[in-house]
Amino acid sequence: MCGIVGIVGKYPVNQNIYDALTVLQHRGQDAAGMVTLNEGRMFMRKANGLVRDVFQTRHMHRLAGHVGIGHVRYPTAGCSSSAEAQPFYVNSPFGIALAHNGNLTNAATLKQELYKTDRRHINTSSDSEILLNVFAHELQKSTSLSPVAEDIFEAGRQVYKRCKGGYAAVALILGVGMVCFRDASGIRPLVIGKRETDKGTEYMTASESVALDALGFDLIRDVAPGELVFVDFEGNMHSKVCAENTRLTPCIFEQVYLARPDSMIDNVSVYKARLRMGEKLAEKIQREWADHDIDVVIPIPDTSTTSAMQLAHGLNLKMRHGFVKNRYIGRTFIMPGQQMRRKSVRKKLNAIELEFKDKNVLLVDDSIVRGTTSHQIVDMAREAGAKKVYFASAAPPVRYPNVYGIDMPTASELVAHDKTIEEVEKIIGADKLIYQDLDDLIEAVKEGNADIEQFDTSVFTGEYITGDVDQAYLDRLEQERNDEAKSSSGALEDVDMVMDIHNEGNV
Ligand SMILES: O=P(O)(O)OC[C@H]1O[C@H](OP(=O)(O)OP(=O)(O)O)[C@H](O)[C@@H]1O
Ligand SMILES: NC(=O)CC[C@H](N)C(=O)O
Ligand SMILES: [Mg+2]
């Protein structure tokens, strides 16, 4: 999951995009980028690093204009080279820049098609460059020099026909407007909002509503599955569902871990969904382990805190902040490479001994994925003097790879893959391990919006809703994107190794 943002404003937009990206930083820590548009030219700055490192004052000065898009990246395809930071740019037709959150499942076929049929060259291994070129090719077919909404919708229809997988994207088309769209299943989130100014209405799209809040935009609504929203540079908004067979099937892992709790996704408050996850987990513990001897509930910050709080309440126990988080260390799960992830857990979390000493503690996390966090945290709890260390996960066992925009490509790297709960319990070293049931998790989210009939729960079930993911695909993905393969293909630490084809006045 990456974070995307786009604004068609009435005032300079660079600081707004920057601020929105810092609010979306939890969705991607590897690279950041921005494109603005002013007087017929695009200005781009993108590089590896956090938002605050990528944009220096000298870059901000040059990112002129009242419209712009931005991206924070967490790679799920290609490598972590800065050449694959986003937005991507293509000069024909008109000049288009695009930022993408998600993952195309038919990227390999599309790349071939683009070369053989559309005569377009893809210069990186990023699927986002492919998405941009498919969109550009389809827009090229419009004969008009000044495409109108219907031309853009037609290009959108073709993009939906060709591109499979999970995607939420925003694009700037020079001289035309801003376009944003969400895949036919609405797997990845995308919202649209507006803000009134003395010069008229400004529109903004973003991965999460929290970015709108931070900038004082009002949420209009979520972009619907398969919908394309087009805001022209006069400030008029047009929208149409352009995909066939749409059905909202949002990624449930956004609610578990990815999104910020203060976001609304598809009308579900992430915060409330997490509270309900805690409530359901407490009910399960009462049902199946009524005579438990837990003394205290301890969350593993940050994400699990909301559900741990409600879990403790449900069990009539105290919750104590036994682990303190170093606020200057980012999220460990989305760090590249297992070595870095492993090392970071101890740097990130420190135990307050008195909350553990001679107590039976229930540690609560939102999810256990590779087991990097849980394994070390159980050790830390014991070192801090806990008598018994129990562990609860607000999500069911994560057993299958994700192919829609979360970098979990390799089944064998998932601690619960092919394992029973008892086996995982042993691996992480807990005295008891309790997982949320999938039905309860679904219920916890669905209670926020009964209209959502189905969720993408593939990481728990191995069922891929787009219907195009088979074992051969997963085997190929595993080969290309296991930790070892990634570290060799993405090891472009030396900036001189990266040759940007175009980054005007690159500094
Ligand atoms: O089993 P693992 O592979 O360790 O992955 C799961 C852990 O990673 C995430 O935390 P992270 O540190 O990324 O972010 P947070 O501060 O938002 O909890 C998540 O909240 C779990 O704690
Ligand atoms: N996490 C994402 O959404 C990744 C977007 C895109 N597939 C990339 O790797 O850059
Ligand atoms: Mg965590």
XYZ file of C-alpha atoms and ligand atoms in Angstrom:
540
model
C 0.000 0.000 0.000
C 1.301 3.350 -1.034
C -0.309 6.714 -0.378
C -1.567 8.938 -3.175
C -2.912 12.456 -3.282
C -4.027 14.917 -5.939
C -5.332 18.491 -5.753
C -6.898 20.825 -8.292
C -6.651 24.046 -6.345
C -6.947 27.781 -6.659
C -3.720 28.591 -4.833
C -0.173 27.153 -4.859
C -0.501 23.524 -4.013
C 3.027 22.337 -3.164
C 2.771 22.795 0.609
C -0.673 21.142 0.653
C 0.613 18.088 -1.217
C 3.634 17.938 1.103
C 1.389 18.096 4.177
C -0.944 15.437 2.791
C 2.001 13.154 2.093
C 3.247 13.464 5.666
C -0.223 12.438 6.844
C -0.073 9.430 4.484
C 3.506 8.534 5.419
C 2.338 5.411 7.274
C 1.391 3.946 3.853
C 4.911 4.093 2.438
C 8.286 5.007 3.867
C 10.645 4.094 1.012
C 10.216 6.946 -1.450
C 8.183 10.071 -2.021
C 7.402 12.263 -4.984
C 5.368 15.181 -6.262
C 4.442 16.614 -9.638
C 2.937 20.056 -10.039
C 1.773 21.777 -13.148
C 2.308 25.419 -13.988
C 2.033 27.400 -17.210
C 2.151 24.396 -19.474
C 5.008 22.589 -17.736
C 5.272 19.822 -15.218
C 7.657 20.018 -12.287
C 8.754 16.831 -10.631
C 10.699 15.888 -7.543
C 10.948 12.289 -6.405
C 13.551 10.286 -4.534
C 14.016 7.557 -1.973
C 13.386 8.539 1.625
C 10.724 10.003 3.878
C 8.719 13.030 2.783
C 10.721 15.327 5.055
C 14.001 14.143 3.487
C 12.923 14.160 -0.139
C 11.558 17.702 -0.346
C 14.007 20.430 0.582
C 13.107 24.110 0.420
C 14.877 24.417 -2.932
C 12.628 21.712 -4.394
C 9.492 23.208 -2.902
C 10.236 26.579 -4.506
C 10.308 24.977 -7.908
C 7.171 22.873 -7.467
C 4.992 25.713 -8.722
C 1.338 25.659 -9.668
C -2.195 25.270 -8.422
C -2.538 21.593 -9.292
C -0.420 18.659 -8.298
C -0.226 15.027 -7.305
C 1.945 13.194 -4.785
C 2.964 9.713 -3.725
C 4.592 7.871 -0.832
C 5.925 4.486 -1.840
C 6.113 1.037 -0.336
C 7.197 -1.151 -3.249
C 5.176 -4.194 -4.237
C 6.628 -4.583 -7.710
C 9.938 -3.835 -9.325
C 12.695 -2.720 -6.998
C 13.312 -0.010 -4.449
C 15.466 2.088 -6.777
C 14.633 5.786 -6.813
C 14.006 5.411 -10.552
C 10.792 3.640 -9.543
C 9.678 6.322 -7.123
C 6.434 7.930 -8.199
C 4.747 9.812 -9.861
C 5.739 8.451 -13.268
C 5.646 10.719 -16.287
C 5.004 10.121 -19.973
C 5.083 12.853 -22.583
C 2.382 11.589 -24.921
C -0.469 12.320 -25.257
C -0.428 15.832 -23.769
C 1.995 14.975 -20.922
C 0.660 12.780 -18.131
C 1.960 12.087 -14.621
C 0.489 9.273 -12.547
C 0.715 7.988 -8.982
C -0.534 4.533 -8.079
C -1.376 2.536 -4.993
C -1.848 -1.168 -5.554
C -0.535 -3.932 -7.700
C -1.449 -5.114 -11.197
C -1.754 -8.879 -11.382
C -1.377 -8.996 -15.179
C 1.615 -6.651 -15.387
C 3.761 -9.119 -17.352
C 1.139 -9.598 -20.089
C 0.454 -5.878 -20.268
C 4.139 -5.097 -20.640
C 4.315 -7.432 -23.651
C 1.147 -5.961 -25.131
C 2.401 -2.428 -24.663
C 5.545 -3.216 -26.597
C 4.200 -5.506 -29.278
C 0.844 -3.870 -29.983
C 0.943 -0.366 -28.601
C 4.618 0.290 -29.425
C 5.337 1.667 -25.977
C 8.512 1.047 -24.057
C 8.516 0.470 -20.305
C 11.848 1.486 -18.849
C 11.527 0.184 -15.281
C 10.169 -2.961 -13.662
C 7.384 -1.008 -11.951
C 3.775 -1.953 -12.659
C 2.824 1.689 -12.119
C 4.735 2.699 -15.267
C 2.665 0.067 -17.049
C -0.612 1.445 -15.687
C 0.372 4.934 -16.815
C 1.219 3.749 -20.308
C -1.997 1.783 -20.712
C -3.943 4.889 -19.692
C -1.853 7.085 -22.013
C -2.301 4.701 -24.919
C -6.052 4.582 -24.460
C -6.286 8.369 -24.136
C -4.195 8.741 -27.265
C -7.018 7.110 -29.166
C -9.215 10.119 -28.494
C -8.795 12.252 -31.607
C -9.492 15.495 -29.839
C -6.758 17.956 -28.932
C -8.943 19.036 -26.020
C -10.483 15.852 -24.659
C -13.750 16.245 -22.805
C -15.087 14.123 -19.949
C -16.491 11.461 -22.297
C -13.059 10.975 -23.939
C -11.488 10.460 -20.546
C -14.244 8.030 -19.524
C -13.692 6.034 -22.709
C -9.975 5.766 -21.913
C -10.999 4.669 -18.415
C -13.273 1.941 -19.811
C -10.357 0.508 -21.748
C -8.014 0.716 -18.748
C -10.527 -1.288 -16.703
C -10.789 -3.868 -19.473
C -7.036 -4.287 -19.652
C -5.703 -3.836 -16.105
C -6.342 -6.522 -13.492
C -5.575 -6.438 -9.800
C -5.842 -3.775 -7.146
C -5.316 -0.138 -8.032
C -6.200 3.335 -6.925
C -4.532 5.964 -9.063
C -4.394 9.685 -9.657
C -3.139 11.329 -12.840
C -2.534 14.866 -14.093
C -3.064 15.489 -17.776
C -1.451 18.641 -19.037
C -3.985 21.165 -20.263
C -6.874 18.832 -19.419
C -7.325 18.051 -15.732
C -6.881 15.585 -12.899
C -8.211 12.045 -13.089
C -8.539 9.507 -10.310
C -9.872 5.974 -10.460
C -10.277 2.863 -8.352
C -10.257 -0.769 -9.524
C -13.527 -2.562 -10.284
C -13.522 -4.288 -6.880
C -12.498 -1.193 -4.924
C -9.729 -3.196 -3.266
C -7.540 -0.210 -2.512
C -9.144 2.855 -0.897
C -9.648 6.262 -2.519
C -11.684 9.276 -1.447
C -12.594 12.600 -2.968
C -13.228 15.858 -1.149
C -13.613 19.591 -1.680
C -12.817 22.909 -0.034
C -14.393 26.269 -0.737
C -12.166 29.295 -1.259
C -12.787 32.889 -2.276
C -11.711 31.904 -5.787
C -13.996 28.878 -6.014
C -14.054 25.173 -5.177
C -10.870 23.133 -4.842
C -10.948 19.331 -5.239
C -8.711 16.780 -3.613
C -8.367 13.023 -3.860
C -6.393 10.847 -1.441
C -5.887 7.281 -0.306
C -7.359 8.063 3.083
C -9.827 10.637 4.366
C -7.389 11.673 7.104
C -5.408 13.573 4.462
C -8.530 15.596 3.600
C -9.136 16.346 7.284
C -5.601 17.586 7.777
C -5.944 20.062 4.912
C -9.423 21.272 5.800
C -11.160 19.554 2.867
C -14.611 18.038 3.367
C -15.063 14.431 2.381
C -17.501 14.172 -0.543
C -17.389 10.374 -0.713
C -15.308 7.321 -1.518
C -14.588 6.841 -5.188
C -16.804 3.900 -6.190
C -15.329 0.650 -7.515
C -14.650 1.037 -11.220
C -15.415 4.751 -11.096
C -13.362 7.434 -12.770
C -13.508 10.966 -11.407
C -12.302 13.771 -13.669
C -11.788 17.314 -12.423
C -11.069 19.725 -15.268
C -8.844 22.750 -14.748
C -11.868 25.038 -14.662
C -12.726 23.218 -11.450
C -15.696 21.108 -12.629
C -16.001 17.588 -11.350
C -17.303 14.800 -13.633
C -17.600 11.159 -12.694
C -18.747 7.862 -14.148
C -18.482 4.174 -13.352
C -16.471 3.012 -16.335
C -15.743 -0.620 -15.418
C -18.122 -3.473 -16.101
C -19.140 -5.883 -13.331
C -18.158 -3.778 -10.380
C -18.568 -5.042 -6.842
C -17.168 -3.358 -3.770
C -14.711 -5.807 -2.181
C -12.356 -3.684 -0.106
C -9.144 -5.031 1.391
C -9.895 -5.932 4.998
C -6.234 -5.558 5.937
C -6.604 -1.780 5.532
C -8.932 -1.942 8.536
C -6.657 -4.283 10.489
C -3.315 -2.539 10.009
C -2.673 -0.390 6.961
C -4.907 2.644 7.455
C -4.783 5.276 10.143
C -7.513 4.855 12.781
C -8.809 8.368 12.142
C -9.688 7.526 8.538
C -13.069 6.566 7.116
C -12.858 3.900 4.409
C -16.008 3.035 2.483
C -18.008 4.683 5.240
C -16.419 2.537 7.935
C -14.573 4.298 10.730
C -11.268 2.427 11.012
C -11.113 3.357 14.688
C -14.527 1.901 15.452
C -13.797 -1.235 13.404
C -10.661 -1.780 15.499
C -12.622 -1.266 18.719
C -15.060 -3.942 17.560
C -12.159 -6.264 16.715
C -11.072 -5.971 20.352
C -14.600 -6.541 21.568
C -14.993 -9.707 19.490
C -11.655 -11.031 20.613
C -12.633 -10.502 24.252
C -15.854 -12.447 23.612
C -13.843 -15.289 22.098
C -11.536 -15.415 25.114
C -14.511 -15.465 27.465
C -16.137 -18.189 25.416
C -13.149 -20.451 25.030
C -10.992 -19.623 28.011
C -13.363 -18.476 30.718
C -10.981 -19.433 33.547
C -8.030 -17.467 32.152
C -5.501 -16.067 34.606
C -4.539 -12.900 32.708
C -3.499 -10.055 35.039
C -3.037 -7.279 32.521
C -3.508 -6.490 28.821
C -0.536 -4.863 27.048
C -0.807 -3.522 23.485
C 2.070 -3.620 21.031
C 2.155 -0.051 19.786
C 1.041 1.533 17.603
C -1.656 -0.070 15.589
C -3.003 -2.609 18.099
C -3.663 -0.028 20.815
C -7.267 0.612 19.773
C -8.347 -3.032 19.785
C -6.317 -3.852 22.917
C -8.134 -1.102 24.799
C -11.542 -2.574 23.984
C -10.352 -6.123 24.562
C -9.226 -5.193 28.085
C -12.544 -3.478 28.706
C -14.432 -6.586 27.527
C -12.459 -8.801 29.890
C -12.762 -6.330 32.728
C -8.993 -6.076 32.980
C -6.579 -3.195 33.110
C -4.727 -2.171 29.993
C -1.228 -0.900 30.613
C 1.215 0.679 28.160
C 4.019 -1.726 28.983
C 5.874 -1.022 25.750
C 7.012 2.452 24.841
C 7.510 3.228 21.208
C 10.356 5.320 19.879
C 8.384 7.816 17.835
C 11.293 8.433 15.466
C 11.289 4.897 14.108
C 8.775 4.102 11.403
C 6.614 1.068 10.866
C 8.675 -2.102 10.871
C 6.388 -4.290 8.771
C 6.771 -2.102 5.689
C 10.551 -1.822 5.954
C 12.478 -3.450 3.133
C 14.350 -6.618 4.111
C 13.968 -8.950 7.047
C 17.281 -7.973 8.658
C 16.254 -4.341 8.922
C 12.802 -5.302 10.183
C 14.237 -7.612 12.846
C 16.750 -5.064 14.112
C 14.173 -2.296 14.200
C 11.727 -3.985 16.579
C 14.051 -3.641 19.574
C 15.046 -0.132 18.629
C 11.402 0.764 18.281
C 9.887 -0.784 21.400
C 11.136 -0.838 24.978
C 9.503 -2.536 27.964
C 8.591 -0.854 31.246
C 9.557 -3.615 33.653
C 7.094 -2.900 36.428
C 4.180 -3.625 34.120
C 5.507 -7.141 33.491
C 7.225 -8.223 36.725
C 5.534 -11.334 38.169
C 2.421 -10.854 36.065
C 0.573 -12.972 33.531
C 0.406 -10.623 30.591
C -1.751 -10.745 27.482
C 0.124 -9.032 24.654
C -2.152 -7.822 21.878
C -1.169 -7.103 18.306
C -3.324 -6.245 15.323
C -1.808 -9.039 13.247
C 1.049 -11.500 13.098
C 2.544 -11.621 9.628
C 6.158 -12.748 9.501
C 6.264 -13.089 13.275
C 9.169 -10.618 13.456
C 7.477 -8.462 16.066
C 5.686 -11.099 18.126
C 8.718 -13.324 18.549
C 10.913 -10.534 19.898
C 8.169 -8.981 21.963
C 7.455 -12.242 23.781
C 11.180 -12.470 24.613
C 11.174 -8.882 25.851
C 8.154 -9.528 28.058
C 9.912 -12.494 29.636
C 13.146 -10.535 30.093
C 11.070 -7.882 31.853
C 9.962 -10.499 34.378
C 6.546 -11.684 33.148
C 5.397 -14.995 34.652
C 3.258 -16.055 31.713
C 3.180 -14.439 28.282
C -0.047 -14.882 26.338
C -0.517 -13.404 22.882
C -3.657 -12.319 21.043
C -3.989 -11.203 17.433
C -6.916 -9.018 16.354
C -6.701 -10.647 12.904
C -6.819 -14.340 11.962
C -3.617 -16.171 10.927
C -2.042 -14.552 7.844
C -1.301 -17.600 5.707
C -1.307 -16.502 2.061
C 0.529 -13.953 -0.056
C -1.017 -10.636 -0.994
C -1.105 -9.690 -4.669
C -3.098 -6.457 -4.512
C -0.670 -3.928 -3.095
C 0.693 -5.259 0.203
C 4.206 -6.595 0.012
C 3.590 -10.113 1.309
C 4.616 -12.012 -1.783
C 6.092 -15.146 -0.311
C 4.066 -17.756 1.528
C 7.137 -19.268 3.175
C 7.982 -15.911 4.798
C 4.630 -15.891 6.623
C 4.981 -17.458 10.042
C 1.520 -19.086 9.974
C 1.733 -20.473 6.447
C 1.227 -24.251 6.584
C 1.291 -24.108 10.379
C -1.243 -24.875 13.070
C -1.912 -22.291 15.743
C -0.016 -24.452 18.246
C 3.010 -24.453 15.962
C 2.942 -20.659 15.617
C 2.532 -20.380 19.390
C 5.719 -22.386 19.780
C 7.640 -20.383 17.175
C 6.850 -17.052 18.768
C 7.442 -18.568 22.213
C 4.088 -17.640 23.797
C 2.400 -19.650 26.552
C -0.859 -19.319 24.663
C -1.829 -17.788 21.340
C -5.337 -16.644 20.450
C -6.325 -15.486 16.996
C -9.475 -13.634 15.956
C -11.896 -15.750 13.900
C -12.353 -14.565 10.321
C -16.143 -14.305 10.668
C -15.685 -12.057 13.689
C -13.210 -9.854 11.866
C -15.597 -9.496 8.925
C -18.458 -8.769 11.304
C -16.367 -6.146 13.127
C -15.826 -4.202 9.906
C -19.213 -4.843 8.337
C -20.996 -3.404 11.350
C -19.683 -0.048 10.143
C -21.365 -0.412 6.741
C -23.826 -3.225 6.162
C -23.797 -2.512 2.405
C -20.364 -4.054 1.994
C -21.222 -7.618 1.032
C -17.737 -8.935 0.545
C -14.143 -8.171 1.517
C -10.810 -9.078 0.043
C -9.628 -11.493 2.739
C -7.097 -13.302 0.552
C -4.257 -13.158 3.092
C -6.396 -15.269 5.428
C -8.138 -17.563 2.932
C -5.959 -17.753 -0.187
C -9.008 -16.831 -2.291
C -8.206 -14.115 -4.800
C -11.320 -12.240 -5.875
C -10.021 -11.081 -9.257
C -9.979 -14.710 -10.373
C -6.707 -14.417 -12.292
C -4.278 -15.560 -9.601
C -3.222 -19.196 -9.837
C -0.391 -21.205 -8.312
C 1.902 -20.498 -11.279
C 1.424 -16.761 -10.683
C 2.163 -17.136 -6.974
C 5.262 -19.255 -7.677
C 6.588 -16.623 -10.061
C 5.870 -13.870 -7.561
C 7.661 -15.803 -4.839
C 10.705 -16.198 -7.031
C 10.814 -12.553 -8.036
C 10.000 -10.983 -4.707
C 11.302 -13.073 -1.848
C 13.500 -11.033 0.501
C 16.720 -12.313 -1.034
C 15.677 -11.553 -4.597
C 14.523 -8.089 -3.598
C 17.742 -7.219 -1.847
C 19.814 -8.106 -4.901
C 17.597 -6.359 -7.450
C 16.954 -3.279 -5.375
C 20.419 -2.761 -3.963
C 20.935 0.585 -5.631
C 22.040 2.381 -2.510
C 24.643 4.386 -4.387
C 22.816 7.316 -5.963
C 25.168 7.306 -8.927
C 23.794 3.909 -9.917
C 20.452 5.486 -10.752
C 20.174 7.347 -14.010
C 17.025 9.399 -14.191
C 15.879 9.686 -17.753
C 14.246 12.986 -17.104
C 14.200 15.125 -14.027
C 14.695 18.645 -15.196
C 17.302 20.510 -13.187
C 17.812 17.407 -11.066
C 19.550 18.301 -7.804
O 4.463 -10.248 12.311
P 5.189 -9.073 11.745
O 5.841 -9.422 10.438
O 6.138 -8.451 12.709
O 4.115 -7.993 11.314
C 3.080 -7.549 12.139
C 3.494 -6.357 12.950
O 3.941 -5.285 12.083
C 3.073 -4.170 12.227
O 3.642 -3.196 13.082
P 4.508 -1.958 12.552
O 5.719 -1.828 13.377
O 4.736 -2.087 11.080
O 3.573 -0.683 12.694
P 2.710 -0.043 13.872
O 3.628 0.831 14.676
O 1.676 0.747 13.134
O 2.087 -1.104 14.708
C 1.810 -4.709 12.854
O 1.143 -3.721 13.602
C 2.344 -5.806 13.743
O 2.822 -5.252 14.952
N 2.338 -0.397 -2.272
C 1.916 0.034 -3.447
O 0.804 0.482 -3.604
C 2.918 -0.122 -4.564
C 2.607 0.537 -5.877
C 3.450 -0.053 -7.003
N 3.060 -1.400 -7.286
C 4.940 0.027 -6.661
O 5.538 -0.957 -6.362
O 5.506 1.078 -6.670
Mg 2.603 -3.087 15.051
